[in-house]
Tab-separated table of C-alpha atoms in Angstrom:
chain	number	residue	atom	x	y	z
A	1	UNK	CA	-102.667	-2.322	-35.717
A	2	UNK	CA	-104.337	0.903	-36.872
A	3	UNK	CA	-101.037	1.451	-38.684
A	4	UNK	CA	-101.127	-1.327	-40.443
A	5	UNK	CA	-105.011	-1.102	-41.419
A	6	UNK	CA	-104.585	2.571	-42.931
A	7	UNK	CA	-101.166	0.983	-44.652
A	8	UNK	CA	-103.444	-1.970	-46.560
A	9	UNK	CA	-106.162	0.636	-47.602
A	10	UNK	CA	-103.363	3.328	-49.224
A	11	UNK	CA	-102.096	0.042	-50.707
A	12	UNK	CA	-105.071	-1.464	-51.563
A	13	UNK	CA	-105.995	1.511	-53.567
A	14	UNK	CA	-103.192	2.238	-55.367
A	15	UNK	CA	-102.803	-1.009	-55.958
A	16	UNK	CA	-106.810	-1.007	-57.467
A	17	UNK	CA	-105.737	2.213	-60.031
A	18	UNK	CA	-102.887	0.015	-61.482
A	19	UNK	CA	-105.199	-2.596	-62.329
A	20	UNK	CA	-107.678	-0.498	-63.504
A	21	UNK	CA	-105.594	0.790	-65.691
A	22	UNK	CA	-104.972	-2.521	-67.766
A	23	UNK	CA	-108.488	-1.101	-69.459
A	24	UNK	CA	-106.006	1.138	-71.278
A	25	UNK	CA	-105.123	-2.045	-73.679
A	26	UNK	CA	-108.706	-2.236	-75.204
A	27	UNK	CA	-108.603	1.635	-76.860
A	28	UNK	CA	-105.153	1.112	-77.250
A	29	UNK	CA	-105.777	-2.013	-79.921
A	30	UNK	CA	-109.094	-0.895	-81.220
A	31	UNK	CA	-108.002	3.016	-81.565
A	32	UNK	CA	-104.716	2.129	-83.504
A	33	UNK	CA	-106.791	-0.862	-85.581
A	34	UNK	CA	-109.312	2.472	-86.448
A	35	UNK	CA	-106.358	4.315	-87.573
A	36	UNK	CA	-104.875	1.926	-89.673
A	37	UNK	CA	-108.068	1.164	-91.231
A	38	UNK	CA	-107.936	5.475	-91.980
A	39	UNK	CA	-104.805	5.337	-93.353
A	40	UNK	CA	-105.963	2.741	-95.995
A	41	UNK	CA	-108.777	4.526	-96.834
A	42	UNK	CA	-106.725	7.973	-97.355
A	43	UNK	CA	-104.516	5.834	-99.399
A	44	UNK	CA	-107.163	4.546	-101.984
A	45	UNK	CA	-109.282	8.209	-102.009
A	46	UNK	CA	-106.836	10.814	-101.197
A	47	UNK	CA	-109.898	12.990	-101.939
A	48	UNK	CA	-111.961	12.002	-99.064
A	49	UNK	CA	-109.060	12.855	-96.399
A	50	UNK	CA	-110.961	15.337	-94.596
A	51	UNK	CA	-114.247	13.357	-94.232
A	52	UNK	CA	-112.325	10.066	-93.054
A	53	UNK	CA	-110.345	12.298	-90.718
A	54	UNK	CA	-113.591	13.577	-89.032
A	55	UNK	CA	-114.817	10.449	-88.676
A	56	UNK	CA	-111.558	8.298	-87.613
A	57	UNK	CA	-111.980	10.773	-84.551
A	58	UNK	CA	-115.014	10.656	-83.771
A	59	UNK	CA	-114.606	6.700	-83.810
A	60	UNK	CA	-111.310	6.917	-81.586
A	61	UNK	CA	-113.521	9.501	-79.197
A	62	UNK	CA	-115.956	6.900	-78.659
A	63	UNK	CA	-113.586	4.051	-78.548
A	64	UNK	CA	-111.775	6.060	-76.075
A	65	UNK	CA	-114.671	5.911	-73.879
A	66	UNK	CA	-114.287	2.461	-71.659
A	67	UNK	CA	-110.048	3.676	-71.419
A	68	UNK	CA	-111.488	7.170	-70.221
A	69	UNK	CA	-113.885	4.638	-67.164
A	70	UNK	CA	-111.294	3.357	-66.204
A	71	UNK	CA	-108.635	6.425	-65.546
A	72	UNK	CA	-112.025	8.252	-63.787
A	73	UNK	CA	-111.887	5.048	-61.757
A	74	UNK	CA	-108.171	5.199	-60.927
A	75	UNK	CA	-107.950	9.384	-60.384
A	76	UNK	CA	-111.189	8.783	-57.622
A	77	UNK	CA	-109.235	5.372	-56.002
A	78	UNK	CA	-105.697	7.856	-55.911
A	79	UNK	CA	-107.102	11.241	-54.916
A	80	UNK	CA	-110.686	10.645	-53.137
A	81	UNK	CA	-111.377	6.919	-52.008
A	82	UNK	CA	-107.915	6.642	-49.697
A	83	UNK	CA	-109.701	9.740	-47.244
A	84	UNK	CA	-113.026	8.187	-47.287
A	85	UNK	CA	-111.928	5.257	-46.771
A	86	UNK	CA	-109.509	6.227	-43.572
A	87	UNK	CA	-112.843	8.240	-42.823
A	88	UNK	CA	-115.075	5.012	-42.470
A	89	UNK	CA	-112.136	3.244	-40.258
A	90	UNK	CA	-112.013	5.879	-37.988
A	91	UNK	CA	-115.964	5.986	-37.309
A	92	UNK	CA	-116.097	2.077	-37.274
A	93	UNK	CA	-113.033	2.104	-34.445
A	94	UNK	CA	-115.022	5.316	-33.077
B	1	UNK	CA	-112.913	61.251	-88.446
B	2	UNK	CA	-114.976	61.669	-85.411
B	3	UNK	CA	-116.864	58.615	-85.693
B	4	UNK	CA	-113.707	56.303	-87.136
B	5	UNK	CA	-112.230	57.537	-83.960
B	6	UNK	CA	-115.595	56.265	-81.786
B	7	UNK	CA	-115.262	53.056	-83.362
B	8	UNK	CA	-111.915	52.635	-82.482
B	9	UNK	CA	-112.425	53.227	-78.961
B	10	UNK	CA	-115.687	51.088	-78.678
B	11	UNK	CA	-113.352	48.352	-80.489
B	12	UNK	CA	-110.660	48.528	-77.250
B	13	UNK	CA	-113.785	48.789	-74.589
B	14	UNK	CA	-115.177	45.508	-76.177
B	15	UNK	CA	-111.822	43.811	-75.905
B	16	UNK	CA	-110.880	44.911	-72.906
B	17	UNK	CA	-113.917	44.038	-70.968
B	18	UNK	CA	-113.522	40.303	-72.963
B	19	UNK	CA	-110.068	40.848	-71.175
B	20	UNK	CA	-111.983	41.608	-67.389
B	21	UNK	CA	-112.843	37.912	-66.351
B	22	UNK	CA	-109.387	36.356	-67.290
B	23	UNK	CA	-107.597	38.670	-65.041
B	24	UNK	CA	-110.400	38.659	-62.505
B	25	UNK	CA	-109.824	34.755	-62.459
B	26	UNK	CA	-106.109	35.148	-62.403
B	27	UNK	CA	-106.914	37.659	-59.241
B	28	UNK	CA	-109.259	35.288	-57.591
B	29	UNK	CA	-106.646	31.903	-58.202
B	30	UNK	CA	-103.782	34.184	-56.553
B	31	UNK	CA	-105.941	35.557	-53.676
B	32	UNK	CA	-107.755	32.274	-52.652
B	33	UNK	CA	-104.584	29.376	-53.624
B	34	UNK	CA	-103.218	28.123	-50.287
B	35	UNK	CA	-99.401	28.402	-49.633
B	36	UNK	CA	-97.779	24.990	-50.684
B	37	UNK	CA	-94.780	23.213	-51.375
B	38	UNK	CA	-94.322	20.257	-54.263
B	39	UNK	CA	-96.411	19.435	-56.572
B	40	UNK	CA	-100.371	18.967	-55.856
B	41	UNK	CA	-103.222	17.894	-57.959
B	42	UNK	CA	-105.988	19.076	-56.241
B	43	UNK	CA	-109.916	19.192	-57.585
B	44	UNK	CA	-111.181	23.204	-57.822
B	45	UNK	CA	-110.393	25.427	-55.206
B	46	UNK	CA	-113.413	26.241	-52.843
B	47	UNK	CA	-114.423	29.774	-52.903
B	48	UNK	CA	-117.125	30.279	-50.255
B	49	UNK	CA	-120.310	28.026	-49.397
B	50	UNK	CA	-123.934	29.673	-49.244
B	51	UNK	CA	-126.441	28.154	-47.300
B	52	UNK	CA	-129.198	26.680	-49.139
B	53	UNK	CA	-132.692	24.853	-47.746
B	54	UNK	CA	-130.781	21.764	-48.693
B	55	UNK	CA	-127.551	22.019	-47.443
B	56	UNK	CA	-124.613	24.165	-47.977
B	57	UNK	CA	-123.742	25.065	-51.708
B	58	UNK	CA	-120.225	25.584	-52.576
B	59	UNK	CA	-119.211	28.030	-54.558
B	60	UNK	CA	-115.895	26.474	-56.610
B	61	UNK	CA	-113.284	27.811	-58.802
B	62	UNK	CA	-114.881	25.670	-61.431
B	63	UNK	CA	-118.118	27.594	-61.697
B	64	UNK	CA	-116.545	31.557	-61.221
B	65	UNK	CA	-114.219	30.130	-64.342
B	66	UNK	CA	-116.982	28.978	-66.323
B	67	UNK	CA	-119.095	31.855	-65.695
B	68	UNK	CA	-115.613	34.361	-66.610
B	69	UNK	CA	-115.371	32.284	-69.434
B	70	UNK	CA	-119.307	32.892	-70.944
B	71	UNK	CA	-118.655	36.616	-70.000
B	72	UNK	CA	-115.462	36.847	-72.377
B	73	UNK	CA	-116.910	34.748	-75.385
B	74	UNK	CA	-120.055	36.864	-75.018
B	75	UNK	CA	-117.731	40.336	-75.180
B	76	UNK	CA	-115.391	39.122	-78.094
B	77	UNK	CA	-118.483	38.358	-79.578
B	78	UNK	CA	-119.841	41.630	-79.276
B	79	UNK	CA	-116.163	42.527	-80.622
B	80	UNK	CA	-116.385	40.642	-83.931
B	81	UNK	CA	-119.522	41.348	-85.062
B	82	UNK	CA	-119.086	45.146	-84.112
B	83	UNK	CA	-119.046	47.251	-87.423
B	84	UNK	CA	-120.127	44.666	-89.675
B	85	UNK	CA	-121.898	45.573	-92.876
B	86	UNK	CA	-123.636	44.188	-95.572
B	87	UNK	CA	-120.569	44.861	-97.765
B	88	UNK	CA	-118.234	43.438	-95.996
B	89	UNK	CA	-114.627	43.526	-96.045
B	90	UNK	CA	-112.866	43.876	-92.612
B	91	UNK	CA	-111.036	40.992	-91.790
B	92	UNK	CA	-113.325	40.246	-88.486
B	93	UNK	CA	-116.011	39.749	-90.652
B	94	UNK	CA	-114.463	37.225	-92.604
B	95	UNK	CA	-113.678	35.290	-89.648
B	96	UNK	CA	-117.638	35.405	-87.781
B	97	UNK	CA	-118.481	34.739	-91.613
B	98	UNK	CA	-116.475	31.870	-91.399
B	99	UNK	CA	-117.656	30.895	-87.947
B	100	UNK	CA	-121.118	31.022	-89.050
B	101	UNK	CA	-120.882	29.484	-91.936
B	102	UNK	CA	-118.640	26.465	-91.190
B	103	UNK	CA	-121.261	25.882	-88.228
B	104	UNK	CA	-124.396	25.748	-90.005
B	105	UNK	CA	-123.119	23.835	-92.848
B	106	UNK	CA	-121.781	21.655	-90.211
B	107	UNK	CA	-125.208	21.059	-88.670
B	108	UNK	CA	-126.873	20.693	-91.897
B	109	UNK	CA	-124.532	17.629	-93.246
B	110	UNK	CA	-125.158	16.023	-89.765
B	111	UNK	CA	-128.640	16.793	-88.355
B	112	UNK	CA	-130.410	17.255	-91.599
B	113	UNK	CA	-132.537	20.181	-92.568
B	114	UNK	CA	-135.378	19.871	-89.532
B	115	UNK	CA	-132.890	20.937	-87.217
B	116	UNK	CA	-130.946	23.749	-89.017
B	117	UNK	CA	-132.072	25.997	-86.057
B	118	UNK	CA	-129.361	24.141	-84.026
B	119	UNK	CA	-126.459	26.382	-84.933
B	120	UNK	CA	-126.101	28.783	-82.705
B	121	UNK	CA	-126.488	26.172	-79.795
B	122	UNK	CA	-124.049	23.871	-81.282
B	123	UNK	CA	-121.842	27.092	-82.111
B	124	UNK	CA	-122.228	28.065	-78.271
B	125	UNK	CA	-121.599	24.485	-76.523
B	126	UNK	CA	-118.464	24.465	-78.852
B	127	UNK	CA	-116.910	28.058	-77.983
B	128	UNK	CA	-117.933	27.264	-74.243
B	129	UNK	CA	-116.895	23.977	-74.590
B	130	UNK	CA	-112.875	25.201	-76.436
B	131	UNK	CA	-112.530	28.969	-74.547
B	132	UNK	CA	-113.079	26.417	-70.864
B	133	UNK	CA	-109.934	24.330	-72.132
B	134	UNK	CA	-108.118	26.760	-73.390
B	135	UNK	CA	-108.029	28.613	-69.825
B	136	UNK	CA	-105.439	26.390	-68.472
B	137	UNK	CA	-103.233	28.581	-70.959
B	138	UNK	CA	-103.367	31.181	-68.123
B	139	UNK	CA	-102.328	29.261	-65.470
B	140	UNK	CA	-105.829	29.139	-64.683
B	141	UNK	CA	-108.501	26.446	-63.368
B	142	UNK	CA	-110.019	24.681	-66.489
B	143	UNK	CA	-113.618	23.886	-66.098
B	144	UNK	CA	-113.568	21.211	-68.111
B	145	UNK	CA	-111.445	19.236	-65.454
B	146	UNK	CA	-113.874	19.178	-63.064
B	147	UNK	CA	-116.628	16.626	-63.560
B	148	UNK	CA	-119.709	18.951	-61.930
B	149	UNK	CA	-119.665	21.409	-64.777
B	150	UNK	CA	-119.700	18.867	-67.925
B	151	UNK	CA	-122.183	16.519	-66.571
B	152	UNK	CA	-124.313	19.642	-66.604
B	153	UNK	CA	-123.318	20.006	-70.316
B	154	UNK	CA	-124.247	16.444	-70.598
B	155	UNK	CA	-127.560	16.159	-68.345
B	156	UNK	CA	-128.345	19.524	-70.839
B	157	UNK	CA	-127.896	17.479	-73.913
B	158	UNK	CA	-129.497	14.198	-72.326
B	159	UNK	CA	-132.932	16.676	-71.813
B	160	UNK	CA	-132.662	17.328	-75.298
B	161	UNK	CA	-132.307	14.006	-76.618
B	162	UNK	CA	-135.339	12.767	-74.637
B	163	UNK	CA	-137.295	15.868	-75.644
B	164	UNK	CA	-136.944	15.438	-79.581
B	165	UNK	CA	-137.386	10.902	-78.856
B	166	UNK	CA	-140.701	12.501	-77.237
B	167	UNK	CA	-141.423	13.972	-80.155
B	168	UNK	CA	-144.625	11.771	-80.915
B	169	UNK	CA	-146.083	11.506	-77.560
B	170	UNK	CA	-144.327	9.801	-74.660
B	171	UNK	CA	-146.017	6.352	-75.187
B	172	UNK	CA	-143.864	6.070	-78.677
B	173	UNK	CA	-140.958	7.280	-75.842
B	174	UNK	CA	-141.534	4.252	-73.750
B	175	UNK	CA	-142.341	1.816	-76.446
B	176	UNK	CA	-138.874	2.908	-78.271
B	177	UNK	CA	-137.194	1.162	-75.304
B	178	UNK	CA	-138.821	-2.888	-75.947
B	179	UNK	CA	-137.626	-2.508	-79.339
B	180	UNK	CA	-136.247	-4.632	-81.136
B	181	UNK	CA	-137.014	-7.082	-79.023
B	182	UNK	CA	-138.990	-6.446	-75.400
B	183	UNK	CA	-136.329	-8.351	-72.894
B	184	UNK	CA	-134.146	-5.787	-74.251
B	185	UNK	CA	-135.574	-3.264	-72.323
B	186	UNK	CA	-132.757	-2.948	-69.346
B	187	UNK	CA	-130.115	-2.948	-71.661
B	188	UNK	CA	-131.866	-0.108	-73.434
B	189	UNK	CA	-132.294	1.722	-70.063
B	190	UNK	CA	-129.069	1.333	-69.324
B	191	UNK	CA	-127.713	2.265	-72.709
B	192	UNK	CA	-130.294	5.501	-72.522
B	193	UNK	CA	-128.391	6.290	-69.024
B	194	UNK	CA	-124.791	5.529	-70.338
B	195	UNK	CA	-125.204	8.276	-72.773
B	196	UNK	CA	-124.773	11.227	-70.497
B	197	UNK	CA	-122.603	9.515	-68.050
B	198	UNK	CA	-119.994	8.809	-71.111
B	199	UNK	CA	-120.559	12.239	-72.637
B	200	UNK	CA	-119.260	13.673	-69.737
B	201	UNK	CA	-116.785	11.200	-68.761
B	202	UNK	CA	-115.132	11.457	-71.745
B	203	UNK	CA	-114.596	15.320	-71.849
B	204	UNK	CA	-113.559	15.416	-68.139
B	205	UNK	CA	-111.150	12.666	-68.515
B	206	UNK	CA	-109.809	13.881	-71.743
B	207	UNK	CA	-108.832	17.264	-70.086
B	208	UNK	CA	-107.984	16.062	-66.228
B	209	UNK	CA	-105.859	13.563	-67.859
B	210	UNK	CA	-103.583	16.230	-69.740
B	211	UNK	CA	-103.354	18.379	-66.737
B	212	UNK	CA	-101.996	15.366	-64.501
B	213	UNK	CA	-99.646	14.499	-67.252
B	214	UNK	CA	-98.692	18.241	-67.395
B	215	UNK	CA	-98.227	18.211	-63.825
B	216	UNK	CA	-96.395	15.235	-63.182
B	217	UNK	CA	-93.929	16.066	-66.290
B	218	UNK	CA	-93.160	19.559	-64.979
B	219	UNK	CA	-92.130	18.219	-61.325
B	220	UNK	CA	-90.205	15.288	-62.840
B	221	UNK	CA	-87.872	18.134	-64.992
B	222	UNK	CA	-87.593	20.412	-62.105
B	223	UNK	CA	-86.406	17.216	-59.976
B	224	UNK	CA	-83.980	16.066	-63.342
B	225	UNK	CA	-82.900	20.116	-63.840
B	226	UNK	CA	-82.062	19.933	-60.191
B	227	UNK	CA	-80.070	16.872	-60.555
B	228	UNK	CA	-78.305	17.127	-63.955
B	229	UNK	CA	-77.472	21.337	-63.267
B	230	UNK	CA	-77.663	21.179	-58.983
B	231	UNK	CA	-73.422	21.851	-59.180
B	232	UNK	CA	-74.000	25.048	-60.838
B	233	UNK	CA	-72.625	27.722	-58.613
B	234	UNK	CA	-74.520	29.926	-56.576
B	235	UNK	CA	-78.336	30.729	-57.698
B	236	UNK	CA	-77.892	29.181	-60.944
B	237	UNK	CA	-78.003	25.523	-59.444
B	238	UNK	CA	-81.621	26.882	-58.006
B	239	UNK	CA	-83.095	27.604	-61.393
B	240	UNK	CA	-84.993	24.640	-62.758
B	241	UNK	CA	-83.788	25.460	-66.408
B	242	UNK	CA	-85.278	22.278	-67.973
B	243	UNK	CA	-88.529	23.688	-67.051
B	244	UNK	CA	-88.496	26.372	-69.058
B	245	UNK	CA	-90.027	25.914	-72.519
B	246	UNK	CA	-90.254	21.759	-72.507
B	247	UNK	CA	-93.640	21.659	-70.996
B	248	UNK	CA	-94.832	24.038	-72.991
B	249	UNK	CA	-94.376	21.654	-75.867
B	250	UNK	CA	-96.744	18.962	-74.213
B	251	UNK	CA	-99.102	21.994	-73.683
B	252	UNK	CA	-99.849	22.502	-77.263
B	253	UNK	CA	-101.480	19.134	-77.520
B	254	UNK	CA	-102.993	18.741	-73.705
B	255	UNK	CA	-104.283	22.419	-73.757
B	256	UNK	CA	-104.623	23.543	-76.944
B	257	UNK	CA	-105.326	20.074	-79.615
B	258	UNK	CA	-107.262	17.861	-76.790
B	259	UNK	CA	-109.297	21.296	-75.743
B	260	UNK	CA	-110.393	21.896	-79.507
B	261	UNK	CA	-110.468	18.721	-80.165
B	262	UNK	CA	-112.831	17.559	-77.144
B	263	UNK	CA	-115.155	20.381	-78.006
B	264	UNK	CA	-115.663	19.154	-81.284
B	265	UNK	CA	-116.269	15.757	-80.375
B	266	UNK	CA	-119.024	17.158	-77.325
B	267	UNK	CA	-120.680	19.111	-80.536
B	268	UNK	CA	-120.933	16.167	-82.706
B	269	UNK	CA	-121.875	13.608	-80.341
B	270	UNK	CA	-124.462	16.128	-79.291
B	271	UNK	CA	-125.622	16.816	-83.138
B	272	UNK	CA	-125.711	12.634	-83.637
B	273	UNK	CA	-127.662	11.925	-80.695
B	274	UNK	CA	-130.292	14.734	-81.053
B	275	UNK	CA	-130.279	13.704	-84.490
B	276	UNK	CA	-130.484	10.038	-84.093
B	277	UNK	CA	-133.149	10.129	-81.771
B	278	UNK	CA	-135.675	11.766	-83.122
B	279	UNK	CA	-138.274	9.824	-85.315
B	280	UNK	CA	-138.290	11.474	-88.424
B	281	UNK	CA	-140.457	9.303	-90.337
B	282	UNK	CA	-142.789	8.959	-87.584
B	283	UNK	CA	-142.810	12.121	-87.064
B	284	UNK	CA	-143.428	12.813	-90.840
B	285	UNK	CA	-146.357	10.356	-90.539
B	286	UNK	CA	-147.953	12.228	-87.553
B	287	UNK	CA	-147.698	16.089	-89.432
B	288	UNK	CA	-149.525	14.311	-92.544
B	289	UNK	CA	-151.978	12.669	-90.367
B	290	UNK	CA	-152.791	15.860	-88.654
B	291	UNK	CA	-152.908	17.981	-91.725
B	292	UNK	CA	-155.180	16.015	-93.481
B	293	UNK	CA	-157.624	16.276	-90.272
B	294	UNK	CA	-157.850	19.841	-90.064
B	295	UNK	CA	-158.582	19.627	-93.785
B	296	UNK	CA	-161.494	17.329	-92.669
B	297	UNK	CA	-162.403	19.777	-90.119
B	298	UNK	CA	-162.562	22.529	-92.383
B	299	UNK	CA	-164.640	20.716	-94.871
């Protein structure tokens, strides 16, 4: 039984940092949408490459930012939450 | 003669003491790593603890490296600047003349002219923020990667933020969050808390990402080098041999373009919120106001 318990929480949380992964479609879309729109803009003013450079990454930094949530999320559910949570099962049994 | 000679000597102390806290960390990392097979992604390696009133503190990889790394910007800064003169003309000059420059014109396009004073701590978070990255070149522990030492960065930057919104009195502070409208004030709470939390996020995820990928990619070639070349006689099937160069490739953008690159980004964000901010036209407003008293007074 314990087995079994300990075998649903490593699975459970593996199974949690796939899906909380799927977050990586937003930046995905809206980073290569930002790029795009750069590579437009470099294409009508070839003079203002540098500036629209800077600021396509800044833009893609921030857009990054909900992709970046959820890897944190996923690297704590693989390396830290599987312990804890083994931790907490093995107080509750006692 | 004599004193070119002096010069030349002071030039190798001040590199080689910038040279000290790399090896002392490549010392420490030896000494204190635990024997182990496979790979491992662990968080930073735990030194000692010292016993506080509160609790025990541990005393990590991640802080030793970070402190290594201010002691080796501060010496190679002592190294460029040593021998400069108002002529100019060495070729370290033109590179802190750069550095300067670059920076303060940098802060000037984005903060404005109130806050051209920000250089050197923009220039500083920046150097920190790049030299912490670039560590991981010597097999080292990035501070970056762990989340402790940026969201002190960040709660750094958040102070500052809140000290230039309190610019004109704290009231104007807490009457900046019902604006526009006052049932916005949670979201603006929570938008005022976000800020930190996603400053640091961002640069600890950036970096911990790459060295995971780097990780992971050098286990899967030793496993492929040991697959594809195992019938190789004698040692020669032992030597991973696809290991050797490949993931340095990936290093020059996990390491070297997503370190640089994530420093910038923790510089400008921090220039743009500082910036943004602070009420410049009320804070205009208020100077006039108080000007035009003590003229009063005076009278």
């Amino acid at each position: 039984m314990l087995e079994l318990a300990i075998g649903i929480i490593l699975g459970c949380c593996a199974l949690g940092a796939g899906v909380a992964m799927v977050a990586g479609i937003g930046p995905g879309i809206g980073e290569g949408n930002a790029v795009a729109k750069a590579c437009e803009a470099i294409g009508r003013q070839p003079e203002c490459k540098s500036q629209v450079t800077t600021t396509m990454l800044m833009g893609c930094a921030i857009a990054e930012t909900t992709g970046l949530y959820a890897l944190v999320i996923a690297i704590l559910l693989i390396v830290w939450a599987p312990g804890r949570l083994v931790d907490v099962l093995m107080t509750a049994i006692g | 003669m004599e004193k070119k000679r002096w010069f030349v000597i002071i030039d190798a102390l001040l590199l080689f003491f910038a040279a000290i806290p790399i090896l002392t960390g490549i010392v420490l990392r030896v000494l204190f790593t635990p024997a182990s097979e496979g790979i491992e992604i662990t968080g930073a390696l735990i030194f000692t603890t010292v016993k506080m009133p509160w609790g025990e503190l541990p005393i990590t990889e991640a802080q030793i490296n970070s402190w290594l790394v201010i002691l080796s910007v501060f010496w190679l800064c002592l190294y460029l600047t040593h021998g400069i003169t108002a002529k100019g003309g060495s070729r370290r000059q033109y590179l802190c003349e750069w550095v300067v420059e670059k920076t303060e014109s940098l802060v000037q396009e984005n903060m404005g002219e109130y806050f051209s004073g920000f250089a050197p701590f923009i220039a500083a978070v920046m150097a920190l923020s790049a030299f912490s990255s670039l560590l991981s070149l010597f097999g080292l522990f990035p501070p970056t990667s762990d989340l402790n030492i940026v969201a002190g960065w960040a709660i750094l930057v958040f102070l500052l933020i809140t000290f230039y919104k309190c610019k004109c009195g704290p009231l104007q502070y807490l009457k900046s969050f019902t604006e526009p409208v006052a049932f916005l004030t949670p979201l603006n709470v929570i938008s005022e808390i976000a800020t930190p939390v996603s400053m640091a996020f961002r640069h600890y995820g950036n970096i911990l990402s790459g060295s995971i990928i780097s990780v992971l990619i050098a286990a899967a070639l030793g496993g492929l080098s040991s697959l594809l070349l195992g019938w190789l006689p004698g040692i020669f099937g032992e030597i991973p041999f696809l290991q050797i160069g490949l993931p340095a490739v990936l290093s020059v953008y996990f390491d070297v373009f997503s370190g640089f690159l994530q420093a910038f980004i923790f510089a400008m964000l921090t220039m743009l919120y500082v910036a943004g901010g602070f009420p410049a036209e009320l804070y205009a407003k208020k100077q006039v106001k108080k000007s035009q008293k003590k003229i009063k007074i005076k009278k």
